[in-house]
Structure formats: C-alpha cells, structure tokens
mmCIF file of C-alpha atoms in Angstrom:
data_model
loop_
_atom_site.group_PDB
_atom_site.id
_atom_site.type_symbol
_atom_site.label_atom_id
_atom_site.label_comp_id
_atom_site.label_asym_id
_atom_site.label_seq_id
_atom_site.Cartn_x
_atom_site.Cartn_y
_atom_site.Cartn_z
ATOM 1 C CA MET Y 1 49.467 -20.725 108.352
ATOM 2 C CA SER Y 2 50.494 -23.825 106.381
ATOM 3 C CA ARG Y 3 53.088 -26.218 107.756
ATOM 4 C CA THR Y 4 55.939 -27.247 105.472
ATOM 5 C CA VAL Y 5 57.872 -30.391 106.297
ATOM 6 C CA PHE Y 6 61.389 -30.955 104.955
ATOM 7 C CA THR Y 7 61.454 -34.720 104.808
ATOM 8 C CA GLY Y 8 63.278 -37.733 103.447
ATOM 9 C CA GLY Y 9 66.801 -36.586 104.206
ATOM 10 C CA THR Y 10 69.302 -36.073 106.989
ATOM 11 C CA VAL Y 11 69.185 -33.217 109.490
ATOM 12 C CA TYR Y 12 72.280 -31.309 110.583
ATOM 13 C CA ASP Y 13 71.119 -29.032 113.400
ATOM 14 C CA GLY Y 14 73.996 -26.514 113.537
ATOM 15 C CA THR Y 15 75.585 -27.922 116.703
ATOM 16 C CA THR Y 16 78.340 -30.475 117.201
ATOM 17 C CA SER Y 17 75.743 -33.275 117.466
ATOM 18 C CA LEU Y 18 75.979 -35.930 114.784
ATOM 19 C CA PRO Y 19 73.579 -35.505 111.869
ATOM 20 C CA ALA Y 20 70.674 -37.956 111.806
ATOM 21 C CA VAL Y 21 67.819 -38.964 109.554
ATOM 22 C CA GLY Y 22 64.854 -36.734 110.345
ATOM 23 C CA ASP Y 23 62.378 -34.041 109.397
ATOM 24 C CA VAL Y 24 62.140 -30.301 109.953
ATOM 25 C CA VAL Y 25 58.768 -28.564 110.128
ATOM 26 C CA VAL Y 26 58.464 -24.858 109.325
ATOM 27 C CA GLU Y 27 55.463 -22.651 109.969
ATOM 28 C CA ASP Y 28 55.118 -18.884 109.628
ATOM 29 C CA GLY Y 29 58.841 -18.486 108.889
ATOM 30 C CA ARG Y 30 60.014 -20.363 111.996
ATOM 31 C CA VAL Y 31 61.129 -23.884 112.796
ATOM 32 C CA VAL Y 32 58.394 -25.501 114.901
ATOM 33 C CA GLU Y 33 59.513 -29.142 115.096
ATOM 34 C CA VAL Y 34 62.605 -31.259 114.465
ATOM 35 C CA GLY Y 35 62.250 -35.021 114.701
ATOM 36 C CA THR Y 36 61.083 -38.099 112.835
ATOM 37 C CA ASP Y 37 57.807 -39.024 111.140
ATOM 38 C CA LEU Y 38 56.577 -35.436 111.225
ATOM 39 C CA ASP Y 39 53.779 -34.173 108.990
ATOM 40 C CA GLY Y 40 52.779 -30.941 107.300
ATOM 41 C CA ASP Y 41 50.466 -29.395 104.743
ATOM 42 C CA GLU Y 42 53.257 -29.272 102.180
ATOM 43 C CA ALA Y 43 56.404 -31.377 101.816
ATOM 44 C CA VAL Y 44 59.876 -30.621 100.476
ATOM 45 C CA ASP Y 45 61.529 -33.851 99.365
ATOM 46 C CA CYS Y 46 65.106 -33.932 100.714
ATOM 47 C CA THR Y 47 65.946 -37.449 99.573
ATOM 48 C CA GLY Y 48 69.683 -37.772 98.968
ATOM 49 C CA ALA Y 49 70.378 -34.513 100.773
ATOM 50 C CA TYR Y 50 70.661 -32.944 104.196
ATOM 51 C CA VAL Y 51 68.923 -29.971 105.746
ATOM 52 C CA SER Y 52 71.140 -27.483 107.572
ATOM 53 C CA PRO Y 53 70.724 -24.062 109.107
ATOM 54 C CA GLY Y 54 71.602 -21.407 106.573
ATOM 55 C CA PHE Y 55 75.336 -20.845 106.358
ATOM 56 C CA PHE Y 56 77.196 -17.792 107.697
ATOM 57 C CA ASP Y 57 80.211 -15.982 106.278
ATOM 58 C CA CYS Y 58 81.581 -13.705 108.990
ATOM 59 C CA HIS Y 59 84.022 -11.799 106.777
ATOM 60 C CA VAL Y 60 83.083 -10.552 103.308
ATOM 61 C CA HIS Y 61 83.399 -7.358 101.248
ATOM 62 C CA VAL Y 62 80.387 -7.242 98.950
ATOM 63 C CA THR Y 63 81.146 -3.905 97.256
ATOM 64 C CA MET Y 64 84.373 -5.172 95.691
ATOM 65 C CA GLU Y 65 85.788 -8.198 93.923
ATOM 66 C CA ARG Y 66 89.476 -8.894 93.310
ATOM 67 C CA PRO Y 67 90.516 -5.256 93.758
ATOM 68 C CA ASN Y 68 93.688 -3.690 92.411
ATOM 69 C CA VAL Y 69 94.819 -0.091 92.099
ATOM 70 C CA LEU Y 70 94.329 0.148 88.314
ATOM 71 C CA GLN Y 71 90.828 -1.252 88.598
ATOM 72 C CA THR Y 72 90.023 1.160 91.432
ATOM 73 C CA ILE Y 73 91.100 4.203 89.440
ATOM 74 C CA ALA Y 74 89.098 3.127 86.375
ATOM 75 C CA THR Y 75 85.855 2.219 88.197
ATOM 76 C CA PRO Y 76 82.960 4.719 88.466
ATOM 77 C CA PHE Y 77 82.142 5.481 92.093
ATOM 78 C CA SER Y 78 78.538 4.235 92.012
ATOM 79 C CA LEU Y 79 79.331 0.940 90.272
ATOM 80 C CA GLN Y 80 80.247 -0.587 93.644
ATOM 81 C CA PHE Y 81 76.586 -0.615 94.691
ATOM 82 C CA TYR Y 82 75.512 -2.539 91.596
ATOM 83 C CA LEU Y 83 78.417 -4.939 92.147
ATOM 84 C CA ALA Y 84 77.187 -5.413 95.711
ATOM 85 C CA ALA Y 85 73.764 -6.487 94.417
ATOM 86 C CA ALA Y 86 75.312 -9.077 92.097
ATOM 87 C CA ASN Y 87 77.723 -10.312 94.764
ATOM 88 C CA LEU Y 88 74.987 -10.662 97.383
ATOM 89 C CA LYS Y 89 72.937 -12.822 95.002
ATOM 90 C CA LYS Y 90 75.950 -15.056 94.288
ATOM 91 C CA THR Y 91 76.492 -15.408 98.019
ATOM 92 C CA LEU Y 92 72.875 -16.273 98.736
ATOM 93 C CA ASP Y 93 72.778 -18.866 95.954
ATOM 94 C CA VAL Y 94 75.489 -20.956 97.635
ATOM 95 C CA GLY Y 95 73.547 -21.106 100.893
ATOM 96 C CA ILE Y 96 75.058 -18.179 102.787
ATOM 97 C CA THR Y 97 72.036 -16.651 104.514
ATOM 98 C CA THR Y 98 73.907 -14.299 106.889
ATOM 99 C CA VAL Y 99 77.055 -12.264 106.244
ATOM 100 C CA ARG Y 100 79.160 -9.813 108.200
ATOM 101 C CA ASP Y 101 80.528 -7.252 105.752
ATOM 102 C CA ALA Y 102 83.957 -6.260 107.042
ATOM 103 C CA GLY Y 103 84.216 -2.985 105.144
ATOM 104 C CA GLY Y 104 82.643 -1.388 102.079
ATOM 105 C CA ALA Y 105 78.891 -1.914 102.425
ATOM 106 C CA ASP Y 106 77.049 1.009 103.969
ATOM 107 C CA GLN Y 107 73.601 1.273 105.492
ATOM 108 C CA GLY Y 108 72.012 1.712 102.069
ATOM 109 C CA VAL Y 109 73.249 -1.683 100.880
ATOM 110 C CA LYS Y 110 71.976 -3.342 104.037
ATOM 111 C CA GLU Y 111 68.625 -1.551 103.749
ATOM 112 C CA ALA Y 112 68.239 -2.606 100.118
ATOM 113 C CA VAL Y 113 68.455 -6.241 101.207
ATOM 114 C CA SER Y 114 66.250 -5.899 104.274
ATOM 115 C CA ARG Y 115 63.540 -4.095 102.274
ATOM 116 C CA GLY Y 116 63.579 -6.779 99.581
ATOM 117 C CA LEU Y 117 64.808 -4.436 96.853
ATOM 118 C CA ILE Y 118 67.629 -6.854 96.041
ATOM 119 C CA PRO Y 119 68.079 -10.521 97.013
ATOM 120 C CA GLY Y 120 70.797 -11.291 99.497
ATOM 121 C CA PRO Y 121 71.701 -12.723 102.872
ATOM 122 C CA ARG Y 122 70.962 -10.954 106.128
ATOM 123 C CA MET Y 123 73.726 -8.461 106.816
ATOM 124 C CA GLN Y 124 75.801 -7.009 109.588
ATOM 125 C CA ILE Y 125 78.087 -4.185 108.462
ATOM 126 C CA ALA Y 126 81.328 -2.632 109.678
ATOM 127 C CA ILE Y 127 81.176 0.146 106.995
ATOM 128 C CA ILE Y 128 84.935 0.851 107.046
ATOM 129 C CA MET Y 129 88.017 -0.543 108.760
ATOM 130 C CA LEU Y 130 89.858 1.757 111.155
ATOM 131 C CA SER Y 131 93.543 2.069 110.251
ATOM 132 C CA GLN Y 132 96.448 4.118 111.500
ATOM 133 C CA THR Y 133 98.236 6.401 109.056
ATOM 134 C CA GLY Y 134 100.412 4.146 106.943
ATOM 135 C CA GLY Y 135 98.427 1.120 108.042
ATOM 136 C CA HIS Y 136 96.545 -1.601 106.224
ATOM 137 C CA GLY Y 137 93.597 0.664 105.410
ATOM 138 C CA ASP Y 138 95.592 3.747 104.362
ATOM 139 C CA ASP Y 139 95.396 3.817 100.570
ATOM 140 C CA TRP Y 140 98.111 6.434 100.043
ATOM 141 C CA GLU Y 141 100.321 5.433 97.105
ATOM 142 C CA ILE Y 142 104.013 6.161 96.593
ATOM 143 C CA CYS Y 143 103.158 8.551 93.756
ATOM 144 C CA GLY Y 144 101.757 10.815 96.478
ATOM 145 C CA ALA Y 145 98.071 10.298 95.700
ATOM 146 C CA PRO Y 146 95.467 8.117 97.454
ATOM 147 C CA ALA Y 147 93.730 5.329 95.542
ATOM 148 C CA PRO Y 148 91.208 3.999 98.067
ATOM 149 C CA PHE Y 149 89.286 0.772 97.540
ATOM 150 C CA PHE Y 150 86.503 2.420 99.572
ATOM 151 C CA VAL Y 151 86.111 6.095 98.685
ATOM 152 C CA PRO Y 152 84.682 8.080 101.620
ATOM 153 C CA HIS Y 153 81.123 9.300 101.120
ATOM 154 C CA PRO Y 154 78.297 10.456 103.428
ATOM 155 C CA GLY Y 155 77.495 6.909 104.536
ATOM 156 C CA ARG Y 156 81.108 5.746 104.795
ATOM 157 C CA PRO Y 157 83.720 7.998 106.409
ATOM 158 C CA SER Y 158 87.448 7.554 106.033
ATOM 159 C CA GLY Y 159 88.870 4.913 108.332
ATOM 160 C CA VAL Y 160 92.321 6.489 108.782
ATOM 161 C CA VAL Y 161 92.667 7.766 112.359
ATOM 162 C CA ASP Y 162 95.465 8.457 114.830
ATOM 163 C CA GLY Y 163 95.276 8.883 118.592
ATOM 164 C CA PRO Y 164 92.478 8.134 121.071
ATOM 165 C CA LEU Y 165 90.537 11.347 120.427
ATOM 166 C CA GLU Y 166 90.327 10.787 116.667
ATOM 167 C CA VAL Y 167 89.447 7.163 117.299
ATOM 168 C CA ARG Y 168 86.614 8.095 119.657
ATOM 169 C CA ARG Y 169 85.056 10.493 117.172
ATOM 170 C CA ARG Y 170 85.348 8.110 114.211
ATOM 171 C CA VAL Y 171 83.799 5.208 116.091
ATOM 172 C CA ARG Y 172 80.889 7.458 117.041
ATOM 173 C CA GLU Y 173 80.538 8.502 113.405
ATOM 174 C CA LEU Y 174 80.444 4.846 112.315
ATOM 175 C CA ILE Y 175 77.802 4.058 114.912
ATOM 176 C CA ARG Y 176 75.805 7.045 113.677
ATOM 177 C CA ALA Y 177 76.147 5.739 110.114
ATOM 178 C CA GLY Y 178 74.660 2.369 111.109
ATOM 179 C CA ALA Y 179 77.623 0.124 111.880
ATOM 180 C CA ASP Y 180 76.720 -3.189 113.545
ATOM 181 C CA VAL Y 181 80.351 -3.931 114.416
ATOM 182 C CA ILE Y 182 83.550 -1.877 114.571
ATOM 183 C CA LYS Y 183 86.518 -3.169 112.618
ATOM 184 C CA VAL Y 184 90.139 -2.240 113.244
ATOM 185 C CA ALA Y 185 93.438 -3.230 111.647
ATOM 186 C CA THR Y 186 95.853 -3.960 114.491
ATOM 187 C CA THR Y 187 98.534 -5.177 112.050
ATOM 188 C CA GLY Y 188 99.604 -4.665 108.494
ATOM 189 C CA GLY Y 189 98.182 -6.881 105.792
ATOM 190 C CA VAL Y 190 98.706 -8.631 102.477
ATOM 191 C CA LEU Y 191 96.848 -6.395 99.994
ATOM 192 C CA SER Y 192 98.534 -3.216 101.254
ATOM 193 C CA PRO Y 193 101.990 -3.280 99.632
ATOM 194 C CA ARG Y 194 103.842 -0.948 102.011
ATOM 195 C CA ASP Y 195 103.194 -2.502 105.407
ATOM 196 C CA ASP Y 196 104.175 -5.774 107.047
ATOM 197 C CA PRO Y 197 101.558 -8.263 108.338
ATOM 198 C CA ARG Y 198 103.808 -9.033 111.310
ATOM 199 C CA HIS Y 199 103.994 -5.448 112.574
ATOM 200 C CA PRO Y 200 101.503 -4.239 115.221
ATOM 201 C CA HIS Y 201 99.403 -1.178 114.403
ATOM 202 C CA PHE Y 202 97.677 1.172 116.864
ATOM 203 C CA ARG Y 203 98.714 1.419 120.498
ATOM 204 C CA ASP Y 204 96.770 0.006 123.418
ATOM 205 C CA ASP Y 205 95.133 3.295 124.353
ATOM 206 C CA GLU Y 206 93.746 3.679 120.828
ATOM 207 C CA ILE Y 207 92.370 0.126 120.687
ATOM 208 C CA ALA Y 208 90.923 0.450 124.190
ATOM 209 C CA GLU Y 209 89.098 3.609 123.087
ATOM 210 C CA MET Y 210 87.541 1.788 120.144
ATOM 211 C CA VAL Y 211 86.335 -1.038 122.343
ATOM 212 C CA ALA Y 212 85.007 1.331 125.011
ATOM 213 C CA GLU Y 213 82.980 3.345 122.498
ATOM 214 C CA ALA Y 214 81.670 0.223 120.752
ATOM 215 C CA THR Y 215 80.733 -1.364 124.081
ATOM 216 C CA ALA Y 216 78.853 1.759 125.133
ATOM 217 C CA ALA Y 217 76.702 1.324 122.015
ATOM 218 C CA GLY Y 218 76.219 -2.405 122.564
ATOM 219 C CA LEU Y 219 78.572 -3.376 119.729
ATOM 220 C CA HIS Y 220 81.636 -5.596 119.433
ATOM 221 C CA VAL Y 221 84.993 -5.017 117.741
ATOM 222 C CA MET Y 222 86.572 -7.288 115.147
ATOM 223 C CA ALA Y 223 90.285 -7.013 114.370
ATOM 224 C CA HIS Y 224 92.156 -7.605 111.158
ATOM 225 C CA ALA Y 225 95.143 -9.055 112.997
ATOM 226 C CA GLN Y 226 97.867 -11.163 111.393
ATOM 227 C CA GLY Y 227 101.060 -10.755 113.446
ATOM 228 C CA ALA Y 228 101.225 -12.002 117.035
ATOM 229 C CA GLY Y 229 101.932 -8.565 118.533
ATOM 230 C CA GLY Y 230 98.857 -6.968 116.980
ATOM 231 C CA ILE Y 231 96.728 -10.001 117.832
ATOM 232 C CA LYS Y 232 97.685 -9.753 121.488
ATOM 233 C CA ALA Y 233 97.128 -6.002 121.582
ATOM 234 C CA ALA Y 234 93.602 -6.555 120.235
ATOM 235 C CA LEU Y 235 92.896 -9.280 122.793
ATOM 236 C CA ARG Y 236 94.305 -7.277 125.720
ATOM 237 C CA ASN Y 237 91.811 -4.550 124.963
ATOM 238 C CA GLY Y 238 88.666 -6.602 124.539
ATOM 239 C CA VAL Y 239 88.341 -7.310 120.804
ATOM 240 C CA ARG Y 240 85.826 -10.115 120.222
ATOM 241 C CA SER Y 241 87.176 -11.764 117.052
ATOM 242 C CA ILE Y 242 90.576 -12.101 115.446
ATOM 243 C CA GLU Y 243 90.328 -12.048 111.655
ATOM 244 C CA HIS Y 244 93.019 -14.023 109.797
ATOM 245 C CA GLY Y 245 95.289 -14.830 112.779
ATOM 246 C CA ILE Y 246 98.166 -15.803 110.485
ATOM 247 C CA PHE Y 247 101.044 -15.656 112.983
ATOM 248 C CA LEU Y 248 99.430 -16.843 116.213
ATOM 249 C CA ASP Y 249 101.900 -17.797 118.922
ATOM 250 C CA ASP Y 250 101.196 -19.861 122.050
ATOM 251 C CA GLU Y 251 100.627 -16.786 124.218
ATOM 252 C CA ALA Y 252 98.085 -15.385 121.761
ATOM 253 C CA ILE Y 253 96.231 -18.705 121.657
ATOM 254 C CA ASP Y 254 96.138 -18.790 125.479
ATOM 255 C CA MET Y 255 94.775 -15.250 125.522
ATOM 256 C CA MET Y 256 92.046 -16.199 123.064
ATOM 257 C CA LEU Y 257 91.024 -19.082 125.298
ATOM 258 C CA GLN Y 258 91.054 -16.969 128.455
ATOM 259 C CA ARG Y 259 88.969 -14.216 126.866
ATOM 260 C CA GLY Y 260 86.591 -16.440 124.899
ATOM 261 C CA ALA Y 261 87.542 -14.742 121.637
ATOM 262 C CA TRP Y 262 86.792 -16.200 118.217
ATOM 263 C CA LEU Y 263 89.165 -16.860 115.344
ATOM 264 C CA VAL Y 264 87.813 -16.145 111.848
ATOM 265 C CA PRO Y 265 90.563 -17.772 109.767
ATOM 266 C CA THR Y 266 89.833 -16.608 106.163
ATOM 267 C CA LEU Y 267 92.130 -19.285 104.748
ATOM 268 C CA HIS Y 268 90.489 -18.475 101.434
ATOM 269 C CA ALA Y 269 92.021 -14.976 101.224
ATOM 270 C CA PRO Y 270 95.755 -15.458 100.491
ATOM 271 C CA ARG Y 271 94.939 -18.290 98.113
ATOM 272 C CA ALA Y 272 92.550 -15.985 96.276
ATOM 273 C CA VAL Y 273 95.318 -13.401 95.885
ATOM 274 C CA LEU Y 274 97.649 -16.015 94.409
ATOM 275 C CA ALA Y 275 94.924 -17.297 92.066
ATOM 276 C CA ALA Y 276 94.323 -13.750 90.821
ATOM 277 C CA ALA Y 277 98.051 -13.224 90.248
ATOM 278 C CA ASP Y 278 98.295 -16.521 88.353
ATOM 279 C CA GLU Y 279 95.473 -15.317 86.093
ATOM 280 C CA GLY Y 280 97.414 -12.185 85.228
ATOM 281 C CA MET Y 281 95.840 -9.535 87.464
ATOM 282 C CA PRO Y 282 98.208 -6.540 87.850
ATOM 283 C CA LEU Y 283 98.966 -6.903 91.549
ATOM 284 C CA PRO Y 284 102.098 -5.358 93.093
ATOM 285 C CA GLN Y 285 104.860 -7.934 93.463
ATOM 286 C CA ALA Y 286 105.063 -7.123 97.181
ATOM 287 C CA VAL Y 287 101.428 -8.217 97.575
ATOM 288 C CA VAL Y 288 102.000 -11.485 95.726
ATOM 289 C CA ASP Y 289 105.169 -12.206 97.692
ATOM 290 C CA LYS Y 290 103.348 -11.642 100.996
ATOM 291 C CA ALA Y 291 100.476 -13.920 99.968
ATOM 292 C CA ARG Y 292 102.962 -16.687 99.171
ATOM 293 C CA SER Y 293 104.911 -16.196 102.385
ATOM 294 C CA VAL Y 294 101.960 -16.435 104.779
ATOM 295 C CA SER Y 295 100.178 -19.584 103.540
ATOM 296 C CA ASP Y 296 102.038 -22.232 105.555
ATOM 297 C CA ALA Y 297 102.116 -20.154 108.763
ATOM 298 C CA HIS Y 298 98.403 -19.398 108.351
ATOM 299 C CA ARG Y 299 97.432 -23.044 108.100
ATOM 300 C CA ASP Y 300 99.640 -23.973 111.061
ATOM 301 C CA SER Y 301 98.198 -21.185 113.232
ATOM 302 C CA VAL Y 302 94.639 -22.333 112.585
ATOM 303 C CA ARG Y 303 95.634 -25.931 113.279
ATOM 304 C CA ARG Y 304 97.189 -25.046 116.643
ATOM 305 C CA ALA Y 305 94.290 -22.778 117.617
ATOM 306 C CA HIS Y 306 91.786 -25.508 116.810
ATOM 307 C CA GLU Y 307 93.746 -28.136 118.740
ATOM 308 C CA ALA Y 308 93.816 -25.806 121.748
ATOM 309 C CA GLY Y 309 90.040 -25.337 121.654
ATOM 310 C CA VAL Y 310 89.772 -21.770 120.345
ATOM 311 C CA ARG Y 311 86.290 -20.948 119.084
ATOM 312 C CA ILE Y 312 86.250 -20.697 115.286
ATOM 313 C CA ALA Y 313 83.714 -19.050 112.992
ATOM 314 C CA MET Y 314 83.763 -19.279 109.214
ATOM 315 C CA GLY Y 315 84.843 -16.252 107.216
ATOM 316 C CA THR Y 316 86.414 -15.987 103.789
ATOM 317 C CA ASP Y 317 87.314 -12.381 102.919
ATOM 318 C CA CYS Y 318 85.388 -12.906 99.667
ATOM 319 C CA GLY Y 319 85.774 -9.692 97.760
ATOM 320 C CA VAL Y 320 89.497 -10.260 97.927
ATOM 321 C CA GLY Y 321 88.543 -13.395 95.991
ATOM 322 C CA LEU Y 322 85.478 -14.251 93.954
ATOM 323 C CA HIS Y 323 82.057 -14.098 95.555
ATOM 324 C CA GLY Y 324 80.177 -17.376 95.376
ATOM 325 C CA THR Y 325 83.296 -19.368 96.253
ATOM 326 C CA ASN Y 326 82.644 -18.907 99.990
ATOM 327 C CA LEU Y 327 82.074 -22.582 100.746
ATOM 328 C CA ASP Y 328 85.599 -23.480 99.599
ATOM 329 C CA GLU Y 329 86.606 -22.306 103.086
ATOM 330 C CA LEU Y 330 85.127 -25.421 104.715
ATOM 331 C CA GLU Y 331 87.405 -27.742 102.794
ATOM 332 C CA LEU Y 332 90.359 -25.495 103.654
ATOM 333 C CA MET Y 333 89.385 -25.671 107.330
ATOM 334 C CA THR Y 334 89.399 -29.473 107.239
ATOM 335 C CA GLY Y 335 92.941 -29.188 105.865
ATOM 336 C CA THR Y 336 93.958 -27.728 109.251
ATOM 337 C CA GLY Y 337 92.618 -30.728 111.181
ATOM 338 C CA MET Y 338 89.010 -29.673 111.700
ATOM 339 C CA SER Y 339 86.474 -32.415 111.035
ATOM 340 C CA PRO Y 340 83.717 -31.770 108.476
ATOM 341 C CA LEU Y 341 81.260 -31.510 111.386
ATOM 342 C CA GLU Y 342 83.450 -28.901 113.112
ATOM 343 C CA ALA Y 343 83.706 -26.939 109.865
ATOM 344 C CA LEU Y 344 79.919 -27.014 109.485
ATOM 345 C CA HIS Y 345 79.486 -25.883 113.085
ATOM 346 C CA ALA Y 346 81.896 -22.992 112.456
ATOM 347 C CA THR Y 347 79.662 -22.018 109.537
ATOM 348 C CA THR Y 348 76.373 -22.244 111.461
ATOM 349 C CA GLY Y 349 75.984 -22.359 115.252
ATOM 350 C CA SER Y 350 79.398 -20.991 116.202
ATOM 351 C CA ALA Y 351 79.151 -18.152 113.698
ATOM 352 C CA ALA Y 352 75.687 -17.264 114.999
ATOM 353 C CA GLU Y 353 77.123 -17.010 118.522
ATOM 354 C CA LEU Y 354 79.902 -14.707 117.323
ATOM 355 C CA LEU Y 355 77.384 -12.436 115.614
ATOM 356 C CA ASP Y 356 75.064 -12.463 118.659
ATOM 357 C CA VAL Y 357 72.130 -13.931 116.716
ATOM 358 C CA ALA Y 358 72.163 -17.468 118.134
ATOM 359 C CA GLN Y 359 68.714 -17.034 119.670
ATOM 360 C CA ASP Y 360 67.313 -16.199 116.237
ATOM 361 C CA ARG Y 361 69.159 -18.450 113.772
ATOM 362 C CA GLY Y 362 72.172 -20.669 113.181
ATOM 363 C CA THR Y 363 70.656 -23.859 114.633
ATOM 364 C CA LEU Y 364 67.590 -25.953 113.851
ATOM 365 C CA ALA Y 365 65.412 -25.836 116.949
ATOM 366 C CA PRO Y 366 61.817 -24.804 117.652
ATOM 367 C CA GLY Y 367 61.475 -21.034 117.506
ATOM 368 C CA ARG Y 368 64.517 -20.428 115.347
ATOM 369 C CA ARG Y 369 64.147 -18.499 112.110
ATOM 370 C CA ALA Y 370 63.684 -20.853 109.134
ATOM 371 C CA ASP Y 371 66.821 -19.844 107.245
ATOM 372 C CA LEU Y 372 67.668 -23.234 105.760
ATOM 373 C CA VAL Y 373 69.817 -24.826 103.102
ATOM 374 C CA VAL Y 374 69.281 -28.205 101.434
ATOM 375 C CA VAL Y 375 72.572 -29.747 100.308
ATOM 376 C CA ASP Y 376 72.987 -32.844 98.161
ATOM 377 C CA GLY Y 377 75.048 -35.659 99.654
ATOM 378 C CA ASP Y 378 76.319 -36.307 103.134
ATOM 379 C CA PRO Y 379 77.231 -33.689 105.779
ATOM 380 C CA GLY Y 380 80.429 -35.651 106.394
ATOM 381 C CA ASP Y 381 81.695 -34.441 103.001
ATOM 382 C CA VAL Y 382 82.468 -30.731 102.612
ATOM 383 C CA THR Y 383 84.111 -30.941 99.182
ATOM 384 C CA GLY Y 384 82.484 -29.167 96.263
ATOM 385 C CA LEU Y 385 79.744 -27.764 98.489
ATOM 386 C CA ALA Y 386 78.717 -24.851 96.263
ATOM 387 C CA GLY Y 387 77.741 -27.183 93.443
ATOM 388 C CA ARG Y 388 75.736 -29.340 95.816
ATOM 389 C CA VAL Y 389 73.437 -26.631 97.207
ATOM 390 C CA ARG Y 390 69.990 -27.691 96.054
ATOM 391 C CA ALA Y 391 67.874 -24.944 97.606
ATOM 392 C CA VAL Y 392 68.183 -21.970 99.968
ATOM 393 C CA TYR Y 393 65.412 -20.598 102.189
ATOM 394 C CA LEU Y 394 64.953 -17.379 104.162
ATOM 395 C CA ASP Y 395 62.076 -17.457 106.647
ATOM 396 C CA GLY Y 396 60.941 -20.672 105.003
ATOM 397 C CA VAL Y 397 60.665 -19.132 101.520
ATOM 398 C CA ARG Y 398 62.927 -20.457 98.789
ATOM 399 C CA VAL Y 399 65.239 -17.693 97.567
ATOM 400 C CA GLY Y 400 68.245 -19.366 95.988
ATOM 401 C CA GLY Y 401 70.164 -22.483 95.108
ATOM 402 C CA ARG Y 402 70.255 -24.680 92.071
ATOM 403 C CA GLU Y 403 66.502 -25.091 91.913
ATOM 404 C CA ALA Y 404 65.503 -21.444 92.514
#
C-alpha cells in the first residue's frame, strides 16, 4: 500500500504533550510513523497548519436540531432520519470524526454511516434517555397529551420507566436494540419546562439496576445530571460520565475524583437555547428562564472541576443547538480556565478514553486509526476553529473539511 506523509506543519498528538513541528505517515488506514524528516509515496502539504487526531463530540443528538413542541408536532416522523444525514455531514466537515449520540439515533442511523450509505463520523449511540415519570425525558404536556422529541418506534423504545424492574427490562431492550451506552436523567433539565434541574430524579436502587445491567453487557452509563443531588446519586451507583454538571458542589467533585468519572460539560447547550430564543423560536418562557439562570453556575462548576483535576471530555449537546457549531465548545472551555492544549486533549485523547476507543483512535501514534484533521493556524489558538478546518480524514481518506 502507498505511504502518505502529512508534512510541513505542526503535529498535535492528542495528549497533553506540547505540539511540535513534525510529520505523520499513514499507510493502509493507520498511522505508522510520527516524527521528523519522514518520507512517503504521496505528500499532503500542511504548511501553516497542524495535524491532529480527529475530534470527538461525546454528546450530540443528530436526529434533531433546535427542537420545540410546535416543530415536533408539525414534523413528519421519518424526516428525522434525513435530518440526521445532513447533521452528520455538517459534523464531519468541522473535523468531528467520532460522536456519541446521547438520544435519538437508532441502530439504522449508525449502520447507514458504517456501511458508507451516508457520510458521517463514527458513532456510539444511546438510542433514548431513561427518565422517570415527570422527569427530563417525559414529554407529557399540560394539555394532557405527549409531544415527544423522540417518538418511540421499533428501534427506539420509550425511555420513561419507574422502579428497578421496569428499569431492568428497558435497559435490556436498549441493549437488544443496539445501544453502545445507557443514558439516564438523574435530574431535571432545561428543555423540559415542568421540572427543575436542581432536583434529583430516580432513586439509588433504580440507578444501580441500570448500571448493573449495562455492566453485565460490557457497557457504561452516562448521566444527564445538573443538580448536585442527582450528580452524587449517579456517581454513588457507578455512572461513568456526568453530562452538564451545572451545579457541582465540592463533595460531588471529590466523588468524581475518587471514582475516576468524566465530566462532559456541554457549555454550548444553554447558550444555544438562549440564541434560539433571541432569534424568535417559540420556546416556553420557563425553558428560557432556566437557560439564563444556569449559565454562571455552569461555568463556575466546570472551572472548579478542572482545577481539582476531574477528567473532562468534550461534548456539546448539538441538536439542542446547531450542528456544525461543535467546535465553539473549545473556546467556551478555555473560558473556564482550561488551556487551549487541555481543551484539545478533552476533544481527542481524553474523549477517546471515555468512549473506550483509546487503543484505536484519539491519539497520533503508530497503529492508531488514521482519523485526522488538518487545521489552519496554531494549536494554541482555539478561536474560530470550524472555519479553520482545512481537511478531514477517516482511515487516511479525505472525507470533509474546506477542501473536500
């Protein structure tokens, strides 16, 4: 097979090591060498740019974009799958080569990407978020009718469950349907108008049942968790990642450190809600008020978690906001005190560890999959990243970016 050398630029290897001038050689879809003065049969000129492992977004919803109840009611059921195809392409074009879909995408969407029927990043899927009755994923409206963002269908069961026995069965159904991760809402949220992000949802026995069933199948559990009580309940029972983490307290941060859990901040999400409201989207006032109220606490929680040494992986909740804006999250992370290098690591090597694919991708080292992104400018600058993505590669083949 021919050897392709990415040369003339800087190499960021996906770790916390400082970027350095160098070359990356790819052969047969894998990285075979990283160093200086390397050669190949073909060359990709990276002058004025840096080569990085492909980026990860550990929290997206590709079957929706800026949802609201009126839009949900007026949207044909099958349109979500065509939207997913468009959203996956937008995501790939900004250098995101791996995503974890946190609810919405089913096995068919994932299979369409893996078979090459549609372009997109590699996917892990949660299928649906588990929610208690009246919780963040219960789409019952005060008129007495449900208006779900994710209508149940054969590949995506309802996520509303109560009690350990119901939980056990639903987790098994999700595993049967192809889930790569189990997602649970252990608190209320912002987009659900009739619950409070600070209130804990599900009791310990229910969360423990989810984790036990997932563990038996070799899977992890991710928790939508915003209030401290629900965060700690998730951590007590073995959840691997805390999504959002808006109201972390010192005890919760200590528990994350003790248990080696990750924080996926999604700083992008409440800002996306406010941007949509400012543009005139018909969102309930309760949703807008909650998005405004959490922003400062959210930023402070991420800052304190980072200072304490909590592991962080990049996630955006894109779908709540616009797909293709994923890389805005890195600049938001630096606003909490993370350095640009730490933000890049959260988006590459750390994210790969969270998703259990670090032996396959997420860093530039011999044997790793050649999912690469070439970005104009310096890795010490994470502003305006989406517009600086020159080219995106999966298995060494260019699939996206400005020049695709």
